[in-house]
Amino acid sequence: MALADIEKAIAKRFSHPWLKRILGHPFTPIILTWLVTSAYMLYAHYDALFTSLNDTDDALRLVEMQHFLDGAGWYDMRIPRMNPPEGLVSHWSRLIDAGLAGLYLFLSLFLSPEKALLWTRALWPLLMLLPAIVGIFLIVRRFVGRAIDKELALLLFLAGILLFQFFPARVDHHNAQAALLMLGWGLVLWADRWPFAAWASGFLIAMDLAIGLEIAPYALGATTVLVVGYVFDPARFVVPLRRHALTLAGSMVIFLLLALPPSRWNETACDALAPNYAFPVALTALLLAALTLFAKHLRTPWLRLAGMAAAGASGLALLIAMDPSCLKGPFAHVDPAVRPIWLDHVKEVQPIYADPWENLTLLVLYLFWPLLMMVIVYRTWRPRFLARDIFRWALIAVALLALMLGLFSARLAPYALMFFLPLIGISMALMPKVKKHPALVLGLSPLALTLVVSLSTEAIKNATPENASKAASAKEASKKKDKRSCMNIDTVKSLNAAPKGLILTHSDFGPAILALTPHSVVSGPYHRIDKAIIATSRMLTAEADAAYAMIRQRNIDYVLYCLKVQILAPGGKKPGEKALWVRLSKGDVPAWLKPVPLKGKDNPLRLYRVVKRHTAQKGSDASLAQKPPALRQGLH
């Protein structure tokens, strides 16, 4: 049945005038797309809310929210239970903590603390999905109007696999960044027709930068679109650029004030919004706005381009002057010794081609689907390239930029794929067969391609007998493996059987332990506590005598081991056979470590209490266990 026939059948069914007005409202397809997609995501991932905190960043974000709810000041970003006594001074934005805390407090009016926390984790990413969908619809409607609304809604629903940042339990900042980015771009593309869009886009771009700097190339690219538009078409873009730039400049100062009190505006940072980023952006934006006042005197594109370039150069010069080391990137201040043992192995900052065989499905999907989309865009848009349209070129350029940057950093890859969604939506509007054959939407969707690519790449991997044997062994091992991983919620909660203390363990385990127990941890997977990560590696890979001395010096209460989890020695080397972690993996436990019983069948965790040498183990620790706060209990 053609889509037109389906529409007629629905129209007969819902023929009331008031219902027609509702269904015909421009926002109705957006809301329906969001509701259906959110409902499916919640259905598909609901069970996971009870078993996992998702990843380390999601777990630590809950810790930050809890710290804020417990009375921490707005500017107090120190997490005292990680790397005590110094703690971890988080570089994340308090804006996300405030949003999560607000949602939690609102839900607490109707639900118990446990249920309120569960639904905060479930609903937050879905709420962030709405502005992302609004942004995509705005982008598509800018070029083709509402002609493709229904097909676009279907495409976005089928593209859910690309929207994994919005799955329930994703409470870190990446979904908020993606949502603000798409909405900001959507408004920028309407800035020449809708005055509010120019003002609002500047604010959204500034907020996006305040939450995280990794999206700076895409966010500032939106401003660049208006700059280029002003250079070549000043009559059309002079006012939108002025409005956008003024809002951007003022908003950067506001968000800097929300990030740091004025008394600390002499500080700089390479990994978060700080004066050395906020002031250069604000200066550049103010200069851009000022140049629009002289549009009549800058009569040629070359003069306007020179003025814009001078504004950008001034901002860059100020950035370099305030902290030149930040030109090396967000990890400029990190101890180089932490790279081989941790940072070089963090997947989200590695290129997706770093391990092409292991990531073959992801790599092929990431490259093949966007390239297929570009072929379709070229075929459908080519007749219209003769007309000069800065917005069309800008959308293609940012999609290709995002694709290129995503190849070199896995955490940027989702933004690239999201930018291709409006591109294919616009192309579908230019393909007359789509309206008659809606099945084409399914065929062009990431869902269909993912299935094909996954099956194909798995077949390639298993093409040789050796690889097929390895795959079969891996599947068998996966079946035998305990479903409750090291950081499963119930598994981590078993640590509550021990009295509160300081735990030495793999850095990746730290955030979940903080979120689910009252314990403290020596380190976590965060570059601002690089010295703690290095110390953790030294202690766990040293021989027993040396490890004991370092552990006693730091007043560590427990050593936690998880089955078959590997750790690297300083320099990125494999630990020796006499290393503490290796000995624990073999069950060869030094006399100064006494096992602490943990609940749970086949529990993969092994907790050991540190005692003085030649001290006999005393009574059971379970009787001294401290009940964790209700907020931590609510994570179950």
PDB file of N, CA and C in Angstrom, residues 370-435:
ATOM      1  N   PRO A 370      27.656   6.843   5.498  1.00  0.00           N
ATOM      2  CA  PRO A 370      27.800   8.242   5.082  1.00  0.00           C
ATOM      3  C   PRO A 370      28.217   8.397   3.620  1.00  0.00           C
ATOM      4  N   LEU A 371      29.111   7.513   3.134  1.00  0.00           N
ATOM      5  CA  LEU A 371      29.514   7.621   1.724  1.00  0.00           C
ATOM      6  C   LEU A 371      28.342   7.320   0.801  1.00  0.00           C
ATOM      7  N   LEU A 372      27.519   6.342   1.172  1.00  0.00           N
ATOM      8  CA  LEU A 372      26.318   6.063   0.395  1.00  0.00           C
ATOM      9  C   LEU A 372      25.395   7.277   0.399  1.00  0.00           C
ATOM     10  N   MET A 373      25.274   7.918   1.553  1.00  0.00           N
ATOM     11  CA  MET A 373      24.440   9.103   1.634  1.00  0.00           C
ATOM     12  C   MET A 373      24.979  10.231   0.752  1.00  0.00           C
ATOM     13  N   MET A 374      26.317  10.361   0.695  1.00  0.00           N
ATOM     14  CA  MET A 374      26.893  11.425  -0.122  1.00  0.00           C
ATOM     15  C   MET A 374      26.647  11.166  -1.604  1.00  0.00           C
ATOM     16  N   VAL A 375      26.666   9.909  -2.012  1.00  0.00           N
ATOM     17  CA  VAL A 375      26.348   9.578  -3.404  1.00  0.00           C
ATOM     18  C   VAL A 375      24.911   9.964  -3.708  1.00  0.00           C
ATOM     19  N   ILE A 376      24.002   9.643  -2.789  1.00  0.00           N
ATOM     20  CA  ILE A 376      22.596   9.982  -2.990  1.00  0.00           C
ATOM     21  C   ILE A 376      22.419  11.497  -3.012  1.00  0.00           C
ATOM     22  N   VAL A 377      23.097  12.196  -2.102  1.00  0.00           N
ATOM     23  CA  VAL A 377      23.013  13.664  -2.069  1.00  0.00           C
ATOM     24  C   VAL A 377      23.507  14.248  -3.394  1.00  0.00           C
ATOM     25  N   TYR A 378      24.604  13.725  -3.893  1.00  0.00           N
ATOM     26  CA  TYR A 378      25.163  14.237  -5.152  1.00  0.00           C
ATOM     27  C   TYR A 378      24.201  14.016  -6.306  1.00  0.00           C
ATOM     28  N   ARG A 379      23.605  12.835  -6.342  1.00  0.00           N
ATOM     29  CA  ARG A 379      22.699  12.506  -7.448  1.00  0.00           C
ATOM     30  C   ARG A 379      21.412  13.334  -7.392  1.00  0.00           C
ATOM     31  N   THR A 380      20.931  13.579  -6.196  1.00  0.00           N
ATOM     32  CA  THR A 380      19.652  14.284  -6.065  1.00  0.00           C
ATOM     33  C   THR A 380      19.804  15.800  -5.999  1.00  0.00           C
ATOM     34  N   TRP A 381      20.937  16.274  -5.501  1.00  0.00           N
ATOM     35  CA  TRP A 381      21.114  17.713  -5.323  1.00  0.00           C
ATOM     36  C   TRP A 381      21.852  18.362  -6.498  1.00  0.00           C
ATOM     37  N   ARG A 382      22.495  17.558  -7.338  1.00  0.00           N
ATOM     38  CA  ARG A 382      23.390  18.109  -8.360  1.00  0.00           C
ATOM     39  C   ARG A 382      22.741  19.191  -9.212  1.00  0.00           C
ATOM     40  N   PRO A 383      21.486  19.030  -9.665  1.00  0.00           N
ATOM     41  CA  PRO A 383      20.910  20.105 -10.478  1.00  0.00           C
ATOM     42  C   PRO A 383      20.779  21.417  -9.729  1.00  0.00           C
ATOM     43  N   ARG A 384      20.731  21.358  -8.423  1.00  0.00           N
ATOM     44  CA  ARG A 384      20.520  22.579  -7.644  1.00  0.00           C
ATOM     45  C   ARG A 384      21.839  23.208  -7.197  1.00  0.00           C
ATOM     46  N   PHE A 385      22.956  22.548  -7.465  1.00  0.00           N
ATOM     47  CA  PHE A 385      24.235  23.123  -7.070  1.00  0.00           C
ATOM     48  C   PHE A 385      24.544  24.386  -7.859  1.00  0.00           C
ATOM     49  N   LEU A 386      23.862  24.569  -9.006  1.00  0.00           N
ATOM     50  CA  LEU A 386      24.120  25.760  -9.806  1.00  0.00           C
ATOM     51  C   LEU A 386      23.696  27.020  -9.071  1.00  0.00           C
ATOM     52  N   ALA A 387      22.709  26.876  -8.200  1.00  0.00           N
ATOM     53  CA  ALA A 387      22.268  28.027  -7.405  1.00  0.00           C
ATOM     54  C   ALA A 387      23.160  28.165  -6.179  1.00  0.00           C
ATOM     55  N   ARG A 388      23.585  29.383  -5.898  1.00  0.00           N
ATOM     56  CA  ARG A 388      24.473  29.613  -4.758  1.00  0.00           C
ATOM     57  C   ARG A 388      23.635  29.610  -3.477  1.00  0.00           C
ATOM     58  N   ASP A 389      23.892  28.644  -2.621  1.00  0.00           N
ATOM     59  CA  ASP A 389      23.164  28.544  -1.347  1.00  0.00           C
ATOM     60  C   ASP A 389      24.167  28.156  -0.273  1.00  0.00           C
ATOM     61  N   ILE A 390      24.539  29.121   0.541  1.00  0.00           N
ATOM     62  CA  ILE A 390      25.562  28.898   1.556  1.00  0.00           C
ATOM     63  C   ILE A 390      25.133  27.837   2.549  1.00  0.00           C
ATOM     64  N   PHE A 391      23.842  27.767   2.858  1.00  0.00           N
ATOM     65  CA  PHE A 391      23.370  26.797   3.843  1.00  0.00           C
ATOM     66  C   PHE A 391      23.526  25.366   3.350  1.00  0.00           C
ATOM     67  N   ARG A 392      23.235  25.149   2.056  1.00  0.00           N
ATOM     68  CA  ARG A 392      23.362  23.793   1.521  1.00  0.00           C
ATOM     69  C   ARG A 392      24.809  23.323   1.585  1.00  0.00           C
ATOM     70  N   TRP A 393      25.694  24.183   1.150  1.00  0.00           N
ATOM     71  CA  TRP A 393      27.118  23.832   1.186  1.00  0.00           C
ATOM     72  C   TRP A 393      27.604  23.668   2.623  1.00  0.00           C
ATOM     73  N   ALA A 394      27.111  24.501   3.525  1.00  0.00           N
ATOM     74  CA  ALA A 394      27.542  24.424   4.924  1.00  0.00           C
ATOM     75  C   ALA A 394      27.144  23.097   5.546  1.00  0.00           C
ATOM     76  N   LEU A 395      25.941  22.631   5.252  1.00  0.00           N
ATOM     77  CA  LEU A 395      25.489  21.365   5.826  1.00  0.00           C
ATOM     78  C   LEU A 395      26.330  20.204   5.328  1.00  0.00           C
ATOM     79  N   ILE A 396      26.634  20.201   4.055  1.00  0.00           N
ATOM     80  CA  ILE A 396      27.488  19.140   3.507  1.00  0.00           C
ATOM     81  C   ILE A 396      28.887  19.228   4.096  1.00  0.00           C
ATOM     82  N   ALA A 397      29.407  20.466   4.226  1.00  0.00           N
ATOM     83  CA  ALA A 397      30.765  20.645   4.748  1.00  0.00           C
ATOM     84  C   ALA A 397      30.881  20.173   6.188  1.00  0.00           C
ATOM     85  N   VAL A 398      29.901  20.499   7.043  1.00  0.00           N
ATOM     86  CA  VAL A 398      30.001  20.093   8.446  1.00  0.00           C
ATOM     87  C   VAL A 398      29.837  18.583   8.574  1.00  0.00           C
ATOM     88  N   ALA A 399      29.024  17.973   7.712  1.00  0.00           N
ATOM     89  CA  ALA A 399      28.883  16.517   7.752  1.00  0.00           C
ATOM     90  C   ALA A 399      30.204  15.840   7.391  1.00  0.00           C
ATOM     91  N   LEU A 400      30.885  16.346   6.372  1.00  0.00           N
ATOM     92  CA  LEU A 400      32.175  15.768   5.981  1.00  0.00           C
ATOM     93  C   LEU A 400      33.239  16.042   7.043  1.00  0.00           C
ATOM     94  N   LEU A 401      33.218  17.246   7.635  1.00  0.00           N
ATOM     95  CA  LEU A 401      34.156  17.548   8.713  1.00  0.00           C
ATOM     96  C   LEU A 401      33.945  16.609   9.891  1.00  0.00           C
ATOM     97  N   ALA A 402      32.682  16.414  10.260  1.00  0.00           N
ATOM     98  CA  ALA A 402      32.378  15.520  11.369  1.00  0.00           C
ATOM     99  C   ALA A 402      32.814  14.096  11.058  1.00  0.00           C
ATOM    100  N   LEU A 403      32.625  13.683   9.816  1.00  0.00           N
ATOM    101  CA  LEU A 403      33.045  12.336   9.411  1.00  0.00           C
ATOM    102  C   LEU A 403      34.555  12.178   9.542  1.00  0.00           C
ATOM    103  N   MET A 404      35.307  13.176   9.128  1.00  0.00           N
ATOM    104  CA  MET A 404      36.760  13.121   9.196  1.00  0.00           C
ATOM    105  C   MET A 404      37.246  13.124  10.650  1.00  0.00           C
ATOM    106  N   LEU A 405      36.696  14.024  11.470  1.00  0.00           N
ATOM    107  CA  LEU A 405      37.123  14.092  12.866  1.00  0.00           C
ATOM    108  C   LEU A 405      36.736  12.821  13.625  1.00  0.00           C
ATOM    109  N   GLY A 406      35.581  12.247  13.277  1.00  0.00           N
ATOM    110  CA  GLY A 406      35.157  11.019  13.932  1.00  0.00           C
ATOM    111  C   GLY A 406      36.084   9.859  13.677  1.00  0.00           C
ATOM    112  N   LEU A 407      36.747   9.851  12.534  1.00  0.00           N
ATOM    113  CA  LEU A 407      37.709   8.786  12.251  1.00  0.00           C
ATOM    114  C   LEU A 407      38.872   8.819  13.226  1.00  0.00           C
ATOM    115  N   PHE A 408      39.235  10.012  13.705  1.00  0.00           N
ATOM    116  CA  PHE A 408      40.395  10.173  14.572  1.00  0.00           C
ATOM    117  C   PHE A 408      40.042  10.188  16.056  1.00  0.00           C
ATOM    118  N   SER A 409      38.770  10.242  16.387  1.00  0.00           N
ATOM    119  CA  SER A 409      38.352  10.209  17.791  1.00  0.00           C
ATOM    120  C   SER A 409      36.976   9.572  17.862  1.00  0.00           C
ATOM    121  N   ALA A 410      36.896   8.413  18.500  1.00  0.00           N
ATOM    122  CA  ALA A 410      35.653   7.646  18.506  1.00  0.00           C
ATOM    123  C   ALA A 410      34.504   8.412  19.146  1.00  0.00           C
ATOM    124  N   ARG A 411      34.784   9.273  20.129  1.00  0.00           N
ATOM    125  CA  ARG A 411      33.688   9.973  20.805  1.00  0.00           C
ATOM    126  C   ARG A 411      33.051  11.034  19.922  1.00  0.00           C
ATOM    127  N   LEU A 412      33.715  11.418  18.819  1.00  0.00           N
ATOM    128  CA  LEU A 412      33.142  12.391  17.901  1.00  0.00           C
ATOM    129  C   LEU A 412      32.343  11.729  16.784  1.00  0.00           C
ATOM    130  N   ALA A 413      32.453  10.419  16.649  1.00  0.00           N
ATOM    131  CA  ALA A 413      31.782   9.715  15.558  1.00  0.00           C
ATOM    132  C   ALA A 413      30.262   9.870  15.577  1.00  0.00           C
ATOM    133  N   PRO A 414      29.598   9.805  16.743  1.00  0.00           N
ATOM    134  CA  PRO A 414      28.131   9.940  16.730  1.00  0.00           C
ATOM    135  C   PRO A 414      27.639  11.253  16.139  1.00  0.00           C
ATOM    136  N   TYR A 415      28.400  12.330  16.303  1.00  0.00           N
ATOM    137  CA  TYR A 415      27.977  13.610  15.755  1.00  0.00           C
ATOM    138  C   TYR A 415      27.998  13.570  14.227  1.00  0.00           C
ATOM    139  N   ALA A 416      28.986  12.880  13.676  1.00  0.00           N
ATOM    140  CA  ALA A 416      29.069  12.777  12.218  1.00  0.00           C
ATOM    141  C   ALA A 416      27.844  12.076  11.665  1.00  0.00           C
ATOM    142  N   LEU A 417      27.474  10.953  12.275  1.00  0.00           N
ATOM    143  CA  LEU A 417      26.331  10.204  11.774  1.00  0.00           C
ATOM    144  C   LEU A 417      25.032  10.994  11.935  1.00  0.00           C
ATOM    145  N   MET A 418      24.927  11.785  12.997  1.00  0.00           N
ATOM    146  CA  MET A 418      23.711  12.584  13.192  1.00  0.00           C
ATOM    147  C   MET A 418      23.575  13.663  12.124  1.00  0.00           C
ATOM    148  N   PHE A 419      24.697  14.232  11.673  1.00  0.00           N
ATOM    149  CA  PHE A 419      24.624  15.260  10.648  1.00  0.00           C
ATOM    150  C   PHE A 419      24.179  14.685   9.303  1.00  0.00           C
ATOM    151  N   PHE A 420      24.389  13.380   9.102  1.00  0.00           N
ATOM    152  CA  PHE A 420      23.982  12.781   7.841  1.00  0.00           C
ATOM    153  C   PHE A 420      22.485  12.477   7.806  1.00  0.00           C
ATOM    154  N   LEU A 421      21.827  12.446   8.957  1.00  0.00           N
ATOM    155  CA  LEU A 421      20.391  12.177   8.967  1.00  0.00           C
ATOM    156  C   LEU A 421      19.588  13.262   8.238  1.00  0.00           C
ATOM    157  N   PRO A 422      19.798  14.549   8.521  1.00  0.00           N
ATOM    158  CA  PRO A 422      19.056  15.553   7.733  1.00  0.00           C
ATOM    159  C   PRO A 422      19.441  15.547   6.260  1.00  0.00           C
ATOM    160  N   LEU A 423      20.684  15.188   5.950  1.00  0.00           N
ATOM    161  CA  LEU A 423      21.086  15.131   4.546  1.00  0.00           C
ATOM    162  C   LEU A 423      20.255  14.108   3.780  1.00  0.00           C
ATOM    163  N   ILE A 424      20.118  12.914   4.356  1.00  0.00           N
ATOM    164  CA  ILE A 424      19.342  11.891   3.656  1.00  0.00           C
ATOM    165  C   ILE A 424      17.864  12.250   3.662  1.00  0.00           C
ATOM    166  N   GLY A 425      17.409  12.939   4.715  1.00  0.00           N
ATOM    167  CA  GLY A 425      16.021  13.389   4.737  1.00  0.00           C
ATOM    168  C   GLY A 425      15.728  14.353   3.594  1.00  0.00           C
ATOM    169  N   ILE A 426      16.631  15.298   3.366  1.00  0.00           N
ATOM    170  CA  ILE A 426      16.457  16.250   2.263  1.00  0.00           C
ATOM    171  C   ILE A 426      16.493  15.523   0.922  1.00  0.00           C
ATOM    172  N   SER A 427      17.395  14.566   0.801  1.00  0.00           N
ATOM    173  CA  SER A 427      17.512  13.823  -0.454  1.00  0.00           C
ATOM    174  C   SER A 427      16.244  13.021  -0.736  1.00  0.00           C
ATOM    175  N   MET A 428      15.630  12.467   0.314  1.00  0.00           N
ATOM    176  CA  MET A 428      14.390  11.717   0.116  1.00  0.00           C
ATOM    177  C   MET A 428      13.288  12.614  -0.426  1.00  0.00           C
ATOM    178  N   ALA A 429      13.286  13.876  -0.012  1.00  0.00           N
ATOM    179  CA  ALA A 429      12.267  14.801  -0.509  1.00  0.00           C
ATOM    180  C   ALA A 429      12.451  15.069  -1.999  1.00  0.00           C
ATOM    181  N   LEU A 430      13.675  14.922  -2.484  1.00  0.00           N
ATOM    182  CA  LEU A 430      13.976  15.169  -3.896  1.00  0.00           C
ATOM    183  C   LEU A 430      13.872  13.900  -4.727  1.00  0.00           C
ATOM    184  N   MET A 431      13.517  12.789  -4.068  1.00  0.00           N
ATOM    185  CA  MET A 431      13.361  11.516  -4.774  1.00  0.00           C
ATOM    186  C   MET A 431      11.862  11.226  -4.879  1.00  0.00           C
ATOM    187  N   PRO A 432      11.262  11.434  -6.037  1.00  0.00           N
ATOM    188  CA  PRO A 432       9.806  11.298  -6.160  1.00  0.00           C
ATOM    189  C   PRO A 432       9.284   9.907  -5.825  1.00  0.00           C
ATOM    190  N   LYS A 433      10.101   8.881  -5.957  1.00  0.00           N
ATOM    191  CA  LYS A 433       9.624   7.521  -5.700  1.00  0.00           C
ATOM    192  C   LYS A 433       9.412   7.251  -4.215  1.00  0.00           C
ATOM    193  N   VAL A 434      10.024   8.056  -3.350  1.00  0.00           N
ATOM    194  CA  VAL A 434       9.891   7.821  -1.914  1.00  0.00           C
ATOM    195  C   VAL A 434       8.448   7.977  -1.461  1.00  0.00           C
ATOM    196  N   LYS A 435       7.740   8.977  -2.016  1.00  0.00           N
ATOM    197  CA  LYS A 435       6.357   9.205  -1.616  1.00  0.00           C
ATOM    198  C   LYS A 435       5.462   8.040  -2.036  1.00  0.00           C
TER     199      LYS A 435
END
